[in-house]
Amino acid sequence: MLHLRVFVSSDRADVAIETLRGIDGLHDLVHLPQVEIEHGDDLLTAAVEPTAANEVVERMRDLRIER
């Protein structure tokens, strides 16, 4: 199992969450609002099965979320 950690601005978190929810092989999605100290970004974490890793990265890149 891989671990996903993505920082996203609060105004884009809902879109990222909905995108991640649609991926088979992604489990235990957690949303921590405004926890990043410097920018106040939200943190999304999840467990990712190795077979879903490429799809997760591609979907986040499509949303221009790369942190």
PDB file of C-alpha atoms in Angstrom:
ATOM      1  CA  MET A   1       0.000   0.000   0.000  1.00  0.00           C
ATOM      2  CA  LEU A   2       1.261   3.478  -0.887  1.00  0.00           C
ATOM      3  CA  HIS A   3       0.491   6.657   1.013  1.00  0.00           C
ATOM      4  CA  LEU A   4      -0.804   9.789  -0.722  1.00  0.00           C
ATOM      5  CA  ARG A   5      -0.178  13.225   0.748  1.00  0.00           C
ATOM      6  CA  VAL A   6      -1.404  16.195  -1.296  1.00  0.00           C
ATOM      7  CA  PHE A   7      -1.555  19.853  -0.329  1.00  0.00           C
ATOM      8  CA  VAL A   8      -4.287  21.804  -2.079  1.00  0.00           C
ATOM      9  CA  SER A   9      -5.754  25.275  -1.659  1.00  0.00           C
ATOM     10  CA  SER A  10      -9.003  25.288   0.290  1.00  0.00           C
ATOM     11  CA  ASP A  11     -11.006  26.543  -2.680  1.00  0.00           C
ATOM     12  CA  ARG A  12      -9.935  23.499  -4.752  1.00  0.00           C
ATOM     13  CA  ALA A  13     -10.184  20.805  -2.075  1.00  0.00           C
ATOM     14  CA  ASP A  14     -13.754  19.749  -2.921  1.00  0.00           C
ATOM     15  CA  VAL A  15     -12.875  19.099  -6.572  1.00  0.00           C
ATOM     16  CA  ALA A  16      -9.784  17.120  -5.571  1.00  0.00           C
ATOM     17  CA  ILE A  17     -11.778  15.061  -3.053  1.00  0.00           C
ATOM     18  CA  GLU A  18     -14.469  14.199  -5.589  1.00  0.00           C
ATOM     19  CA  THR A  19     -11.798  13.240  -8.123  1.00  0.00           C
ATOM     20  CA  LEU A  20     -10.014  10.987  -5.643  1.00  0.00           C
ATOM     21  CA  ARG A  21     -13.264   9.366  -4.487  1.00  0.00           C
ATOM     22  CA  GLY A  22     -13.826   8.118  -8.011  1.00  0.00           C
ATOM     23  CA  ILE A  23     -10.610   6.081  -8.148  1.00  0.00           C
ATOM     24  CA  ASP A  24     -10.773   2.352  -7.467  1.00  0.00           C
ATOM     25  CA  GLY A  25      -7.907   1.338  -5.208  1.00  0.00           C
ATOM     26  CA  LEU A  26      -7.893   4.512  -3.117  1.00  0.00           C
ATOM     27  CA  HIS A  27      -8.926   4.023   0.520  1.00  0.00           C
ATOM     28  CA  ASP A  28      -9.147   5.906   3.812  1.00  0.00           C
ATOM     29  CA  LEU A  29      -9.322   9.383   2.290  1.00  0.00           C
ATOM     30  CA  VAL A  30      -8.787  12.071   4.949  1.00  0.00           C
ATOM     31  CA  HIS A  31      -9.258  15.836   4.566  1.00  0.00           C
ATOM     32  CA  LEU A  32      -7.462  18.150   7.004  1.00  0.00           C
ATOM     33  CA  PRO A  33      -8.503  21.745   6.282  1.00  0.00           C
ATOM     34  CA  GLN A  34      -6.016  24.618   6.483  1.00  0.00           C
ATOM     35  CA  VAL A  35      -3.238  22.718   8.245  1.00  0.00           C
ATOM     36  CA  GLU A  36      -0.261  23.823   6.157  1.00  0.00           C
ATOM     37  CA  ILE A  37       1.345  26.618   8.154  1.00  0.00           C
ATOM     38  CA  GLU A  38       2.975  28.740   5.460  1.00  0.00           C
ATOM     39  CA  HIS A  39       0.100  28.905   2.930  1.00  0.00           C
ATOM     40  CA  GLY A  40      -2.886  27.633   4.916  1.00  0.00           C
ATOM     41  CA  ASP A  41      -3.519  24.868   2.397  1.00  0.00           C
ATOM     42  CA  ASP A  42      -5.597  21.763   3.056  1.00  0.00           C
ATOM     43  CA  LEU A  43      -4.007  18.336   3.322  1.00  0.00           C
ATOM     44  CA  LEU A  44      -5.516  15.265   1.698  1.00  0.00           C
ATOM     45  CA  THR A  45      -4.160  11.854   2.624  1.00  0.00           C
ATOM     46  CA  ALA A  46      -5.147   8.377   1.518  1.00  0.00           C
ATOM     47  CA  ALA A  47      -3.967   4.814   1.170  1.00  0.00           C
ATOM     48  CA  VAL A  48      -3.408   3.871  -2.468  1.00  0.00           C
ATOM     49  CA  GLU A  49      -3.070   0.396  -3.905  1.00  0.00           C
ATOM     50  CA  PRO A  50      -0.047   0.209  -6.227  1.00  0.00           C
ATOM     51  CA  THR A  51      -2.301  -0.559  -9.190  1.00  0.00           C
ATOM     52  CA  ALA A  52      -4.062   2.808  -8.721  1.00  0.00           C
ATOM     53  CA  ALA A  53      -0.957   4.964  -8.224  1.00  0.00           C
ATOM     54  CA  ASN A  54      -0.564   6.093 -11.840  1.00  0.00           C
ATOM     55  CA  GLU A  55      -4.215   7.075 -12.072  1.00  0.00           C
ATOM     56  CA  VAL A  56      -3.982   9.103  -8.856  1.00  0.00           C
ATOM     57  CA  VAL A  57      -0.942  11.009 -10.136  1.00  0.00           C
ATOM     58  CA  GLU A  58      -2.541  11.609 -13.548  1.00  0.00           C
ATOM     59  CA  ARG A  59      -5.789  12.903 -12.048  1.00  0.00           C
ATOM     60  CA  MET A  60      -3.950  15.278  -9.700  1.00  0.00           C
ATOM     61  CA  ARG A  61      -1.836  16.558 -12.594  1.00  0.00           C
ATOM     62  CA  ASP A  62      -5.005  17.091 -14.649  1.00  0.00           C
ATOM     63  CA  LEU A  63      -6.219  19.342 -11.806  1.00  0.00           C
ATOM     64  CA  ARG A  64      -2.771  21.019 -11.722  1.00  0.00           C
ATOM     65  CA  ILE A  65      -2.239  19.812  -8.164  1.00  0.00           C
ATOM     66  CA  GLU A  66       1.358  18.669  -7.918  1.00  0.00           C
ATOM     67  CA  ARG A  67       2.392  19.337  -4.284  1.00  0.00           C
TER      68      ARG A  67
END
